Coordinates of C-alpha atoms and ligand atoms in Angstrom, one line a residue:
Chain A
M1 CA -336.6 152.6 -51.6
T2 CA -338.0 152.7 -55.0
A3 CA -338.7 149.5 -56.9
A4 CA -338.7 150.0 -60.6
V5 CA -340.8 147.5 -62.4
Y6 CA -341.0 147.9 -66.1
T7 CA -343.8 146.4 -68.2
E8 CA -344.7 145.9 -71.8
V9 CA -341.5 144.5 -73.3
K10 CA -341.6 145.0 -77.0
T11 CA -338.0 145.0 -78.1
P12 CA -335.3 142.6 -77.0
F13 CA -333.0 144.6 -75.0
R14 CA -329.3 144.1 -74.3
R15 CA -329.1 144.3 -70.5
P16 CA -326.4 146.6 -69.3
T17 CA -323.8 144.7 -67.3
A18 CA -322.1 146.0 -64.2
R19 CA -318.7 147.5 -64.6
K20 CA -315.9 146.1 -62.5
G21 CA -315.5 148.0 -59.3
S22 CA -318.6 150.1 -59.7
L23 CA -321.4 150.1 -57.2
F24 CA -323.8 149.7 -60.0
Q25 CA -326.4 146.9 -59.8
P26 CA -327.8 145.7 -63.2
V27 CA -331.2 147.2 -63.7
P28 CA -334.2 144.9 -63.1
V29 CA -336.3 143.5 -65.9
F30 CA -336.6 146.3 -68.3
A31 CA -339.4 147.3 -70.6
H32 CA -340.4 150.2 -72.7
S33 CA -342.3 151.1 -75.7
W34 CA -340.7 152.8 -78.7
P35 CA -342.6 155.5 -80.6
G36 CA -344.8 153.8 -83.1
S37 CA -347.4 155.4 -85.4
S38 CA -350.0 155.0 -82.6
T39 CA -348.0 156.8 -79.9
V40 CA -348.2 160.5 -79.5
M41 CA -344.9 162.2 -79.0
K42 CA -344.2 163.3 -75.5
K43 CA -341.7 165.6 -74.0
C44 CA -338.9 164.2 -71.9
S45 CA -339.7 164.4 -68.2
R46 CA -336.2 165.4 -67.3
C47 CA -335.3 167.9 -70.0
S48 CA -337.1 169.4 -73.0
K49 CA -336.1 167.1 -75.8
I50 CA -338.6 164.7 -77.4
A51 CA -339.0 161.5 -75.4
T52 CA -338.1 158.3 -77.2
L53 CA -338.3 156.0 -74.3
H54 CA -341.5 155.4 -72.3
I55 CA -341.3 153.7 -68.9
T56 CA -343.9 152.7 -66.4
E57 CA -342.3 152.7 -63.0
I58 CA -344.0 151.4 -59.9
N59 CA -342.9 153.2 -56.7
E60 CA -344.3 151.9 -53.5
G61 CA -347.5 150.7 -55.3
K62 CA -347.8 154.0 -57.1
V63 CA -347.6 153.9 -60.9
D64 CA -345.5 156.6 -62.5
E65 CA -345.1 157.1 -66.2
L66 CA -341.7 158.3 -67.3
H67 CA -341.0 159.7 -70.8
L68 CA -337.3 160.1 -71.5
C69 CA -335.2 161.4 -74.4
E70 CA -332.3 159.4 -75.6
S71 CA -329.6 161.0 -73.4
C72 CA -331.8 161.1 -70.2
A73 CA -332.8 157.5 -70.9
K74 CA -329.2 156.5 -71.0
M75 CA -328.7 158.2 -67.6
Y76 CA -331.8 156.6 -66.2
L77 CA -330.9 153.1 -67.3
N78 CA -327.4 153.4 -66.0
Q79 CA -328.4 154.9 -62.7
P80 CA -328.4 152.7 -59.6
P81 CA -332.1 153.0 -58.6
S82 CA -332.7 156.0 -56.2
N83 CA -329.2 156.5 -55.1
L84 CA -327.9 160.0 -55.8
E85 CA -324.4 159.7 -54.3
E86 CA -323.2 156.7 -56.0
E87 CA -320.9 156.7 -58.9
F88 CA -322.4 157.0 -62.3
P89 CA -321.4 154.1 -64.5
A90 CA -320.8 154.5 -68.1
V91 CA -322.6 151.5 -69.5
E92 CA -323.3 151.9 -73.2
V93 CA -326.8 151.1 -74.4
E94 CA -327.2 150.7 -78.1
F95 CA -330.1 153.0 -78.8
A96 CA -329.7 153.5 -82.5
E97 CA -329.8 149.8 -82.9
L98 CA -333.0 149.5 -81.0
M99 CA -334.6 152.4 -82.8
E100 CA -334.1 150.6 -86.2
E101 CA -335.8 147.5 -85.0
D102 CA -339.0 149.4 -84.4
E103 CA -339.7 151.6 -87.4
P104 CA -343.3 152.9 -87.4
E105 CA -345.4 151.5 -90.2
D106 CA -345.6 153.3 -93.5
N107 CA -348.1 156.1 -93.5
P108 CA -348.4 158.3 -96.6
A109 CA -348.7 161.5 -94.6
E110 CA -345.4 160.7 -93.0
E111 CA -343.7 160.7 -96.4
I112 CA -344.6 164.3 -97.5
A113 CA -341.4 166.2 -97.8
C114 CA -340.7 169.9 -97.1
P115 CA -340.1 171.5 -100.5
S116 CA -337.5 173.7 -99.0
C117 CA -335.3 171.4 -97.0
G118 CA -336.5 168.0 -98.1
I119 CA -337.2 166.5 -94.6
T120 CA -340.2 164.2 -94.2
Y121 CA -342.3 164.1 -91.0
K122 CA -341.2 160.5 -90.6
E123 CA -337.6 161.7 -90.6
F124 CA -338.4 164.4 -88.1
R125 CA -340.1 161.9 -85.9
S126 CA -337.0 159.7 -85.8
K127 CA -334.6 162.5 -85.2
G128 CA -336.7 164.9 -83.1
R129 CA -335.4 167.9 -85.1
L130 CA -337.0 169.8 -87.9
G131 CA -335.1 170.8 -91.0
C132 CA -336.1 174.4 -91.6
P133 CA -338.5 177.1 -90.5
Q134 CA -340.8 176.2 -93.5
D135 CA -341.5 172.8 -91.8
Y136 CA -343.8 174.6 -89.4
I137 CA -346.1 175.3 -92.3
V138 CA -345.6 172.1 -94.2
F139 CA -346.3 169.9 -91.2
K140 CA -348.7 172.2 -89.5
P141 CA -351.5 169.7 -89.0
Q142 CA -349.3 167.1 -87.4
L143 CA -347.4 169.7 -85.3
F144 CA -350.7 171.0 -83.8
G145 CA -351.2 167.8 -82.0
L146 CA -347.6 167.4 -81.0
L147 CA -347.3 171.0 -79.7
D148 CA -350.5 170.6 -77.8
N149 CA -349.0 167.5 -76.2
I150 CA -345.7 169.1 -75.3
H151 CA -346.8 172.6 -74.3
N152 CA -350.5 172.3 -73.7
A153 CA -350.9 175.2 -76.2
T154 CA -350.7 175.9 -79.9
Q155 CA -350.6 179.7 -79.9
H156 CA -347.6 181.8 -79.1
K157 CA -348.1 184.4 -76.4
G158 CA -344.9 186.3 -75.9
K159 CA -342.4 188.6 -77.4
Y160 CA -342.6 189.2 -81.2
P161 CA -340.0 190.7 -83.4
K162 CA -340.1 194.5 -83.7
R163 CA -340.0 194.1 -87.4
A164 CA -343.3 192.2 -87.6
P165 CA -345.9 194.0 -89.6
E166 CA -348.0 196.4 -87.5
A167 CA -351.2 194.3 -87.9
S168 CA -349.6 191.2 -86.4
Q169 CA -348.0 193.4 -83.7
K170 CA -351.5 194.5 -82.6
Q171 CA -352.7 190.9 -82.9
F172 CA -349.9 190.0 -80.4
E173 CA -350.6 192.8 -78.2
L174 CA -354.2 191.6 -78.0
I175 CA -353.2 188.0 -77.2
K176 CA -350.9 189.3 -74.5
L177 CA -353.5 191.5 -73.0
R178 CA -356.1 188.7 -73.0
N179 CA -353.6 186.5 -71.3
E180 CA -352.9 189.1 -68.6
L181 CA -356.6 189.6 -68.2
N182 CA -357.1 185.9 -67.5
E183 CA -354.4 186.0 -64.9
A184 CA -355.8 189.1 -63.3
V185 CA -359.2 187.5 -63.0
Q186 CA -357.7 184.4 -61.6
Q187 CA -356.0 186.4 -59.0
E188 CA -359.1 188.3 -58.3
D189 CA -357.4 191.6 -59.1
Y190 CA -360.6 193.2 -60.5
E191 CA -359.1 196.7 -60.7
E192 CA -356.4 195.4 -63.0
A193 CA -358.8 193.3 -64.9
A194 CA -361.0 196.3 -65.7
R195 CA -358.0 198.3 -66.8
L196 CA -357.0 195.5 -69.2
R197 CA -360.5 195.1 -70.5
D198 CA -360.6 198.8 -71.5
K199 CA -357.3 198.5 -73.2
I200 CA -358.4 195.4 -75.1
N201 CA -361.6 197.1 -76.2
S202 CA -359.9 200.2 -77.5
L203 CA -357.3 198.2 -79.3
Q204 CA -360.0 196.1 -81.0
E205 CA -361.9 199.2 -82.0
G206 CA -358.7 200.6 -83.6
M207 CA -358.2 197.4 -85.5
Q208 CA -361.7 197.4 -86.9
E209 CA -361.4 201.0 -88.1
E210 CA -358.3 200.1 -90.0
T211 CA -359.9 197.2 -91.9
Chain B
M1 CA -309.6 189.1 -74.8
K2 CA -307.6 185.9 -74.8
L3 CA -308.9 182.5 -73.7
D4 CA -305.9 181.9 -71.5
E5 CA -307.0 184.9 -69.3
L6 CA -310.0 182.9 -68.3
T7 CA -308.1 180.6 -66.1
K8 CA -306.9 183.5 -64.0
T9 CA -310.3 185.2 -63.6
S10 CA -313.7 183.8 -62.9
G11 CA -317.1 184.5 -64.5
E12 CA -319.1 187.3 -63.0
W13 CA -321.8 184.7 -62.1
L14 CA -319.5 183.1 -59.6
R15 CA -318.9 186.2 -57.6
G16 CA -321.3 185.2 -55.0
S17 CA -323.2 188.4 -54.8
G18 CA -326.9 189.2 -55.3
P19 CA -329.9 187.9 -53.5
E20 CA -330.0 184.5 -51.8
T21 CA -326.5 183.6 -52.7
D22 CA -326.1 181.1 -49.9
I23 CA -328.2 178.8 -52.0
V24 CA -328.7 180.4 -55.4
I25 CA -325.4 180.3 -57.3
S26 CA -326.7 181.9 -60.5
S27 CA -329.7 182.8 -62.6
R28 CA -329.8 182.2 -66.3
I29 CA -332.0 182.8 -69.3
R30 CA -331.5 181.5 -72.8
L31 CA -333.3 182.3 -76.0
A32 CA -333.3 180.1 -79.1
R33 CA -333.5 182.0 -82.3
N34 CA -333.1 181.1 -86.0
L35 CA -332.6 183.0 -89.2
A36 CA -335.7 183.0 -91.5
R37 CA -333.9 182.1 -94.7
Y38 CA -331.6 179.2 -93.8
P39 CA -332.2 175.6 -92.9
F40 CA -331.6 174.7 -89.2
P41 CA -328.0 173.7 -88.4
N42 CA -328.6 170.0 -88.4
R43 CA -330.0 170.2 -92.0
A44 CA -327.5 172.7 -93.4
D45 CA -324.4 171.7 -95.4
N46 CA -321.1 173.0 -94.2
A47 CA -320.9 175.8 -96.8
T48 CA -324.3 177.1 -95.5
R49 CA -323.2 176.7 -91.9
K50 CA -320.0 178.7 -92.6
E51 CA -322.2 181.4 -94.2
I52 CA -324.4 181.5 -91.1
T53 CA -321.4 181.6 -88.8
Q54 CA -319.9 184.4 -90.7
L55 CA -323.1 186.4 -91.0
L56 CA -324.0 186.1 -87.3
G57 CA -320.4 186.3 -86.0
S58 CA -319.7 189.6 -87.8
N59 CA -323.0 191.1 -86.7
L60 CA -322.5 190.1 -83.0
K61 CA -319.0 191.5 -83.0
E62 CA -320.2 194.9 -84.2
L63 CA -323.1 195.4 -81.8
E64 CA -322.8 198.6 -79.9
R65 CA -322.8 197.5 -76.3
S66 CA -321.3 198.5 -73.0
N67 CA -320.1 194.9 -72.8
P68 CA -319.0 194.1 -76.4
L69 CA -319.0 190.5 -77.6
Y70 CA -315.8 188.7 -78.6
V71 CA -316.3 185.9 -81.2
W72 CA -314.5 182.6 -81.2
D73 CA -314.5 180.0 -84.0
I74 CA -315.0 176.8 -82.1
G75 CA -313.7 174.6 -84.8
S76 CA -310.2 176.2 -84.7
L77 CA -309.9 176.0 -80.9
E78 CA -307.9 173.2 -79.3
E79 CA -309.8 170.6 -77.5
V80 CA -308.7 171.8 -74.1
D81 CA -309.9 175.3 -74.9
R82 CA -313.3 174.0 -76.0
Q83 CA -313.5 172.0 -72.8
L84 CA -312.6 175.1 -70.8
L85 CA -315.5 177.0 -72.3
V86 CA -317.8 174.1 -71.4
E87 CA -316.5 174.1 -67.8
R88 CA -317.2 177.8 -67.5
Q89 CA -320.8 177.3 -68.7
L90 CA -320.2 179.4 -71.8
I91 CA -320.9 176.8 -74.4
S92 CA -322.7 173.4 -74.3
R93 CA -320.9 170.1 -74.6
D94 CA -322.8 169.6 -77.8
L95 CA -321.3 172.7 -79.4
A96 CA -317.8 171.7 -78.3
E97 CA -318.1 168.3 -79.7
K98 CA -320.1 168.6 -82.9
D99 CA -318.6 169.0 -86.4
G100 CA -319.0 171.8 -88.9
A101 CA -318.8 175.6 -88.7
R102 CA -319.8 177.0 -85.3
A103 CA -318.8 179.8 -83.1
V104 CA -319.5 181.5 -79.8
A105 CA -319.6 185.2 -78.8
I106 CA -318.8 186.0 -75.2
S107 CA -318.7 189.2 -73.2
Y108 CA -315.6 189.9 -71.1
E109 CA -317.5 189.5 -67.8
E110 CA -318.7 186.1 -69.1
N111 CA -322.3 186.8 -68.3
V112 CA -323.3 186.9 -72.0
S113 CA -322.7 184.1 -74.4
V114 CA -324.2 183.5 -77.8
M115 CA -323.7 180.1 -79.4
I116 CA -323.9 180.0 -83.2
N117 CA -325.0 176.8 -85.0
E118 CA -325.7 174.8 -81.9
E119 CA -329.1 173.1 -82.2
D120 CA -330.5 176.5 -83.4
H121 CA -328.7 179.2 -85.4
L122 CA -328.5 181.2 -82.2
R123 CA -328.6 180.3 -78.5
I124 CA -328.4 183.5 -76.6
Q125 CA -327.6 183.2 -72.9
V126 CA -327.3 185.6 -70.0
L127 CA -325.9 184.3 -66.7
N128 CA -325.9 186.4 -63.5
S129 CA -324.8 185.8 -59.9
G130 CA -327.5 185.1 -57.3
F131 CA -331.3 185.1 -57.7
S132 CA -331.6 187.8 -60.3
L133 CA -333.9 186.7 -63.1
D134 CA -335.3 190.2 -63.8
E135 CA -331.8 191.5 -64.5
C136 CA -331.2 188.5 -66.8
W137 CA -334.4 189.2 -68.7
E138 CA -333.7 192.9 -69.1
A139 CA -330.2 192.1 -70.5
I140 CA -331.2 189.3 -72.8
N141 CA -334.3 191.1 -74.1
L142 CA -332.1 194.1 -75.1
L143 CA -329.5 191.9 -76.8
D144 CA -332.2 190.0 -78.6
D145 CA -333.6 193.3 -79.9
Q146 CA -330.1 194.4 -81.0
I147 CA -329.6 191.2 -83.0
E148 CA -333.1 191.3 -84.4
S149 CA -332.3 194.8 -85.8
K150 CA -329.5 193.2 -87.9
V151 CA -331.0 189.9 -89.1
T152 CA -334.5 188.5 -89.8
Y153 CA -335.6 185.9 -87.4
A154 CA -337.8 182.9 -88.3
F155 CA -341.1 183.8 -86.7
S156 CA -344.7 182.9 -87.2
D157 CA -347.8 184.6 -85.7
Q158 CA -349.1 181.2 -84.7
F159 CA -346.0 179.5 -83.3
G160 CA -343.8 182.4 -82.4
Y161 CA -340.0 182.0 -82.8
L162 CA -339.4 178.9 -84.8
T163 CA -336.8 176.4 -83.5
A164 CA -335.2 173.2 -84.7
C165 CA -337.0 171.3 -81.9
P166 CA -340.7 171.9 -81.4
T167 CA -340.0 171.7 -77.6
N168 CA -338.4 175.2 -77.8
V169 CA -340.8 176.9 -80.2
G170 CA -342.7 180.0 -79.2
T171 CA -340.7 182.1 -76.8
G172 CA -337.6 179.9 -77.3
I173 CA -336.9 180.7 -73.7
R174 CA -335.5 178.6 -70.9
V175 CA -335.4 180.3 -67.5
S176 CA -333.2 178.6 -64.9
V177 CA -331.5 179.0 -61.6
M178 CA -328.6 177.0 -60.2
L179 CA -329.1 175.9 -56.6
H180 CA -326.8 174.4 -54.1
L181 CA -328.8 171.9 -52.1
P182 CA -326.5 169.9 -49.8
A183 CA -328.8 169.6 -46.9
L184 CA -331.7 168.3 -49.0
V185 CA -329.3 165.7 -50.4
L186 CA -328.0 164.7 -47.0
T187 CA -331.5 164.4 -45.6
K188 CA -332.6 162.5 -48.7
E189 CA -335.5 164.9 -49.3
I190 CA -334.2 165.9 -52.7
Q191 CA -336.3 163.3 -54.4
K192 CA -339.4 165.0 -53.1
V193 CA -338.2 168.3 -54.5
F194 CA -337.8 166.7 -57.9
Q195 CA -341.2 165.1 -57.8
A196 CA -342.9 168.4 -56.8
L197 CA -341.1 170.3 -59.5
Q198 CA -341.9 167.7 -62.2
K199 CA -345.6 168.1 -61.4
I200 CA -345.5 171.8 -62.3
N201 CA -343.5 171.3 -65.5
L202 CA -340.1 172.3 -64.2
T203 CA -337.0 170.4 -65.0
V204 CA -334.0 169.5 -62.8
R205 CA -330.5 169.0 -64.2
G206 CA -327.0 168.8 -62.9
L207 CA -324.3 171.4 -63.0
Y208 CA -323.4 170.9 -66.7
G209 CA -326.9 170.7 -68.0
E210 CA -328.7 168.0 -69.9
G211 CA -327.5 164.5 -69.1
S212 CA -325.1 165.6 -66.5
Q213 CA -325.2 164.2 -63.0
A214 CA -325.7 166.4 -60.0
M215 CA -322.1 167.1 -59.0
G216 CA -321.4 168.9 -55.8
D217 CA -325.1 169.0 -54.9
F218 CA -325.7 171.6 -57.6
Y219 CA -329.1 171.5 -59.3
Q220 CA -330.4 173.6 -62.1
I221 CA -334.1 174.1 -62.0
S222 CA -335.6 175.3 -65.2
T223 CA -338.7 176.0 -67.1
Q224 CA -339.7 173.5 -69.8
I225 CA -342.7 174.9 -71.7
T226 CA -342.1 177.6 -74.3
L227 CA -345.4 177.9 -76.1
G228 CA -348.6 179.5 -74.7
L229 CA -347.0 181.4 -71.9
S230 CA -345.2 184.7 -72.2
E231 CA -341.6 185.2 -71.1
Q232 CA -342.7 187.2 -68.1
Q233 CA -345.1 184.5 -67.0
L234 CA -342.4 181.8 -67.2
I235 CA -340.0 183.9 -65.3
K236 CA -342.6 184.6 -62.7
K237 CA -343.4 180.9 -62.4
L238 CA -339.8 180.2 -61.4
Q239 CA -339.6 183.3 -59.1
E240 CA -342.6 182.0 -57.3
V241 CA -341.4 178.4 -56.8
I242 CA -337.7 179.0 -55.9
P243 CA -338.3 180.7 -52.6
S244 CA -340.1 177.6 -51.3
I245 CA -337.2 175.4 -52.3
L246 CA -334.8 177.8 -50.5
E247 CA -337.0 177.6 -47.5
W248 CA -337.0 173.8 -47.7
E249 CA -333.1 173.7 -47.9
R250 CA -332.7 176.2 -45.0
R251 CA -335.1 174.1 -42.9
A252 CA -333.1 171.0 -43.7
R253 CA -329.9 172.8 -42.8
K254 CA -331.4 173.8 -39.5
A255 CA -332.6 170.3 -38.8
L256 CA -329.1 168.9 -39.5
V257 CA -327.6 171.4 -37.0
A258 CA -330.3 170.8 -34.4
A259 CA -330.0 167.0 -34.7
N260 CA -326.2 166.8 -34.2
R261 CA -324.2 170.0 -34.5
E262 CA -321.0 168.3 -33.4
A263 CA -321.2 165.6 -36.0
L264 CA -322.0 168.1 -38.8
H265 CA -319.2 170.4 -37.7
D266 CA -316.9 167.4 -37.6
Q267 CA -317.9 166.3 -41.1
I268 CA -317.5 169.8 -42.5
S269 CA -314.1 170.4 -40.8
R270 CA -312.8 167.0 -42.0
A271 CA -313.9 167.9 -45.6
Y272 CA -312.0 171.2 -45.2
G273 CA -309.0 169.4 -43.8
I274 CA -308.8 166.9 -46.7
L275 CA -309.0 169.7 -49.2
Q276 CA -306.2 171.6 -47.4
S277 CA -303.9 168.7 -47.2
A278 CA -304.6 166.0 -49.8
Q279 CA -301.8 165.1 -52.2
T280 CA -304.0 163.6 -54.8
I281 CA -307.7 164.0 -55.3
S282 CA -310.3 163.2 -57.9
S283 CA -312.8 165.7 -59.3
E284 CA -315.7 163.9 -57.7
E285 CA -314.2 163.9 -54.3
T286 CA -313.3 167.6 -54.7
M287 CA -316.8 168.5 -55.7
H288 CA -318.2 166.5 -52.8
L289 CA -315.9 168.0 -50.2
L290 CA -316.3 171.6 -51.5
S291 CA -320.0 171.2 -51.2
S292 CA -319.7 170.4 -47.5
V293 CA -317.3 173.3 -47.0
R294 CA -319.6 175.7 -48.9
M295 CA -322.5 174.7 -46.6
G296 CA -320.1 175.0 -43.6
I297 CA -319.4 178.7 -44.5
N298 CA -323.1 179.4 -44.8
L299 CA -323.8 177.8 -41.4
D300 CA -321.0 179.8 -39.8
L301 CA -319.0 176.7 -39.1
I302 CA -316.0 177.8 -41.3
H303 CA -314.9 181.4 -41.0
E304 CA -311.6 181.8 -42.8
L305 CA -313.0 181.1 -46.3
E306 CA -315.3 183.1 -48.5
I307 CA -318.1 181.9 -50.8
P308 CA -316.7 183.4 -54.0
T309 CA -313.5 181.5 -53.5
V310 CA -315.3 178.2 -53.0
N311 CA -317.6 178.9 -56.1
E312 CA -314.4 179.5 -58.1
L313 CA -312.7 176.3 -56.9
F314 CA -315.6 174.2 -58.2
I315 CA -314.8 175.5 -61.7
H316 CA -311.1 175.9 -61.5
T317 CA -310.5 172.3 -60.4
Q318 CA -312.2 170.9 -63.5
P319 CA -309.9 169.0 -65.9
A320 CA -309.5 171.6 -68.7
H321 CA -308.8 174.4 -66.2
L322 CA -306.0 172.4 -64.5
Q323 CA -304.5 171.6 -67.8
K324 CA -304.6 175.3 -68.8
L325 CA -302.9 176.3 -65.6
H326 CA -300.2 173.7 -66.2
G327 CA -299.9 174.6 -69.9
E328 CA -299.8 170.9 -70.8
K329 CA -302.0 167.9 -71.2
L330 CA -302.3 165.9 -68.0
E331 CA -303.4 162.3 -67.7
S332 CA -306.0 161.6 -65.0
A333 CA -303.5 160.5 -62.3
D334 CA -301.4 163.7 -62.9
R335 CA -304.5 165.8 -62.9
N336 CA -305.4 164.5 -59.5
I337 CA -302.0 165.5 -58.2
A338 CA -302.3 168.9 -59.9
R339 CA -305.7 169.4 -58.4
A340 CA -304.6 168.6 -54.9
T341 CA -301.6 171.0 -55.3
Y342 CA -303.9 173.8 -56.6
L343 CA -306.4 173.3 -53.8
R344 CA -303.6 173.4 -51.1
E345 CA -302.2 176.6 -52.6
R346 CA -305.5 178.4 -53.0
L347 CA -306.8 177.4 -49.5
A348 CA -303.5 178.5 -47.9
E349 CA -303.7 181.8 -49.7
S350 CA -307.2 182.6 -48.6
N351 CA -306.4 181.5 -45.1
G352 CA -303.5 184.0 -45.1
T353 CA -305.6 186.9 -46.5
A354 CA -308.6 186.4 -44.2
E355 CA -306.5 186.7 -41.0
Ligands
LIG1 ZN1 -334.2 164.3 -71.6
LIG2 ZN1 -338.0 172.2 -94.4

């Protein structure tokens, strides 16, 4: 059995009550921290949305940190602890209400608006969705930290549009090859690694000649 | 292609063929893409959303493909039809329920669907039967290239394909497989699977995606990270992990048989018996019993039924499907009666043909 213990109560929370006829037991004392200016955004541990609820769970003496998005948090809170077969009760938790109570403190950087769609970083933070592709340029400094947190990376290494200019296509090819090279080395496939290194070198030479 | 036809057929991904189909129901890849010159759907006014829907809809319709795409305007569909598309995994609940101009393009075989104006301008999905991620990637990569030759995607050298939510930026890819894990649920080992997967940044969801509970012991395992790893690396990651989960499930099945074959056989036969004779039955009970029966077929304890039929029953006994079959709106109690009737008929049919 898992015993969920939640610490750090910051916001008064309306406890969900059991529905008639359901097997659901009200959740034990509940605690969480809402995103404030000091918290870094994390990715939901159950899906890929941005987590808005952070829970410390103690399982058999082991401490687990859980970061959940709004919809997964609803599921989590309404789930009878560690019982998969039981009915899933539809207890409503007023998240929007809770979010309002804990607005992050005013920070001038958070108020800068995207000239193209008008969204501010603060707005993005509360909604978890950006407004337009430009935002990746406007909020680049903030996004670096966020992306590093979510993906553990800040540089794309994958497919690129065929329409991309030739120079950036080569750039991508290089990134991809370096990536493959790392993997080959890790897997001790030295033959493949040597082949990749040659390819990288010739590509780099070609790029230097062009500039 | 008419939506009504969907209730008589079933998606290609349910056909139960391909590698490892005793446990792997389907493989799926989705790509999130956005147009460079428009705000993301959540920030676009309805006139702009309409423009986007029209632009993308007409382009998708005209792509030259061996499996052409048919476009539906979601807003003009009846609620039951929207729900039908959700039950068939062709659109998300979010797309069905949100407001504003939005559409979906679907191939006749139902293994390709492209949502327009969901969270991103485009959510491209390829869904195949069995453990077949390479085929999914090949198909979706081609479709993505085709679309990209018609419109300009939002893309940056640094961050890759730009998406409304930074959790999808980069490749915009989510690679997933749907697994049927009844033995791991029965032996209560499923929790360990979740924990192991979470540690390596893989996500577990229920049959109908985010926020859905695990009905019928179906679990979707998917990649989470989209930046810093290439599409191939992410696909490989899943390809490497899934076999050990399959092994785990098979071992649990063997253990169940070894521990008490009679009890297991009894439980499975009773499940089958209820499905064949119930007069009223809820969706949850149906899913639960079908799950037992499905495992029973794979363990050779039930012989007169085939996997594709069971796969289909999971989908065709969902509320919107039953209502489409009856041609009218059914209240919950009537649905339970309709569901029981449908199950009795279908199971009697397949008993007849298998003999
Ligand atoms: Zn979530
Ligand atoms: Zn913007």
